[in-house]
Tab-separated table of C-alpha atoms in Angstrom:
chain	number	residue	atom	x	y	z
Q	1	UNK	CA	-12.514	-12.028	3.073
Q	2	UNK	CA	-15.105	-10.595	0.800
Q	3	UNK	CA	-17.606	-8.236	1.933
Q	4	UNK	CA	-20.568	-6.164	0.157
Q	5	UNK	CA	-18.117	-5.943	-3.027
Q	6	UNK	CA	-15.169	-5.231	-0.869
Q	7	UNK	CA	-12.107	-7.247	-0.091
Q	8	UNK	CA	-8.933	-7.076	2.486
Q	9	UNK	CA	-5.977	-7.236	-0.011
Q	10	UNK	CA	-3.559	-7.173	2.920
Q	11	UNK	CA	-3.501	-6.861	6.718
Q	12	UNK	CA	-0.635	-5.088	8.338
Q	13	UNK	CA	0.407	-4.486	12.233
Q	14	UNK	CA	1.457	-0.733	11.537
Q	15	UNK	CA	-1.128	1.785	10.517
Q	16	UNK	CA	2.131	3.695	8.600
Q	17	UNK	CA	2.733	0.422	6.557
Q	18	UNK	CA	-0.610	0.058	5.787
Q	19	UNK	CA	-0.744	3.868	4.926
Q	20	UNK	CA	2.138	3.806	2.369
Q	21	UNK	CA	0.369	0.368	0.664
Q	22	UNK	CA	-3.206	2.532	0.406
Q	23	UNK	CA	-1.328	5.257	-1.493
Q	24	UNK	CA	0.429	2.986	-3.696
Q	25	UNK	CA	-2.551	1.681	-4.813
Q	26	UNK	CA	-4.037	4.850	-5.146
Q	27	UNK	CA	-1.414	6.482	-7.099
Q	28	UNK	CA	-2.281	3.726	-9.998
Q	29	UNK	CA	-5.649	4.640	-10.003
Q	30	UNK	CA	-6.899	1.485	-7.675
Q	31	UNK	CA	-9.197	3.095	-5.004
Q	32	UNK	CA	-8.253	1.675	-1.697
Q	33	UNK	CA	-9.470	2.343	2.128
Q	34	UNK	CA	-8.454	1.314	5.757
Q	35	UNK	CA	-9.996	-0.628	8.125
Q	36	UNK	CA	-9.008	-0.365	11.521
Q	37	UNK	CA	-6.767	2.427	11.285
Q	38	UNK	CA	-7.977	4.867	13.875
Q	39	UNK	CA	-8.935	2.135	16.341
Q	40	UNK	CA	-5.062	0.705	16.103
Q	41	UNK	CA	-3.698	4.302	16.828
Q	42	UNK	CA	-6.346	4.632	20.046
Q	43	UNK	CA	-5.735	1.222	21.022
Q	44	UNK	CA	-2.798	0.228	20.547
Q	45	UNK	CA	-2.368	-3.712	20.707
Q	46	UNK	CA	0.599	-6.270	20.274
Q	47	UNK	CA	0.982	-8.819	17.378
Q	48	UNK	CA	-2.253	-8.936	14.908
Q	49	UNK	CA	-4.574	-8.453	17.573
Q	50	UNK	CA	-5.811	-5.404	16.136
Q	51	UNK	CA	-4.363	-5.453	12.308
Q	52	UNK	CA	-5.004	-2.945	9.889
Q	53	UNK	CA	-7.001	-4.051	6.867
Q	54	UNK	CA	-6.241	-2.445	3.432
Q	55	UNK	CA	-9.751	-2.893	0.972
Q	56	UNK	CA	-10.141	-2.405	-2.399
Q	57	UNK	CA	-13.519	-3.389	-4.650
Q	58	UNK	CA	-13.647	-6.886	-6.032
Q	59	UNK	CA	-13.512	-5.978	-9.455
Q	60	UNK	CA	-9.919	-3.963	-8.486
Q	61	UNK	CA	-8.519	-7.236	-6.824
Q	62	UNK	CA	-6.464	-8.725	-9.522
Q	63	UNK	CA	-4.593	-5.496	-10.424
Q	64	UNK	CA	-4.233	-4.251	-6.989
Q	65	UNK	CA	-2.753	-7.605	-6.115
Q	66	UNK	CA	-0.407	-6.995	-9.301
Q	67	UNK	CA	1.011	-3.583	-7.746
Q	68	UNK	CA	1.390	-5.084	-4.364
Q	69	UNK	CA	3.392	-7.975	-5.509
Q	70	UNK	CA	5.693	-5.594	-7.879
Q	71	UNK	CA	8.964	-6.082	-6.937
Q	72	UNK	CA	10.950	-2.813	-6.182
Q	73	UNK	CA	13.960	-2.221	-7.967
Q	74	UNK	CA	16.129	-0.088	-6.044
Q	75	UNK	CA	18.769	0.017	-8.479
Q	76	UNK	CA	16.491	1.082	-11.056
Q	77	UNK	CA	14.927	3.650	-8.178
Q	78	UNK	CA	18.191	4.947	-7.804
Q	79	UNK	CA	19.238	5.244	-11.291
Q	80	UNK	CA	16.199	7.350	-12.413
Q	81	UNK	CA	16.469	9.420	-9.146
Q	82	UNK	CA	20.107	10.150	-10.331
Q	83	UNK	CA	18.683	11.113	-14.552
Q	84	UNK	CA	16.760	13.518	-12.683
Q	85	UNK	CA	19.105	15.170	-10.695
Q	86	UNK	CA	21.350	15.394	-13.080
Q	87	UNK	CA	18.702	16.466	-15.810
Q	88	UNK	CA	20.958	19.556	-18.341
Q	89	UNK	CA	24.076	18.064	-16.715
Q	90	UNK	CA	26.884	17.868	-19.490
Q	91	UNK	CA	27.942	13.677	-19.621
């Protein structure tokens, strides 16, 4: 759904989910806002009756839809968390 230059990249059904997307996208420099956010935590409905829209600008569509569909690599996650901890340990 496009809208004066803004489009929903992705509905969710928890305003937390769609809180951790928006900063993802942020964090790579995509500018991102909520939709229905406040009105979900008011009113608080079952299923997708009252879904949480994340919106980014049309020109940002392509690489926000490239960050969203990024696979997470735990092992990889895990391995770098583990270089850092262990950052000046002896091997």
């Amino acid at each position: 759904m496009e809208e004066n230059g803004v489009i929903v990249i992705g509905s969710f059904n928890s305003v937390d989910e769609a809180r951790i997307y928006k900063a993802l996208l942020e964090s790579a420099g995509v500018p991102a806002r909520l939709q229905n956010d406040i009105a979900a935590q008011i009113i608080p409905a079952y299923g997708d009756m009252m879904e949480v829209n994340l919106l980014v600008a049309v020109e940002d569509q392509q690489r926000a839809l490239e960050i969203l569909n990024a696979g997470f690599d735990q092992g990889e996650f895990d391995k770098e968390c583990e270089a850092e901890l262990c950052d000046g340990c002896e091997p």
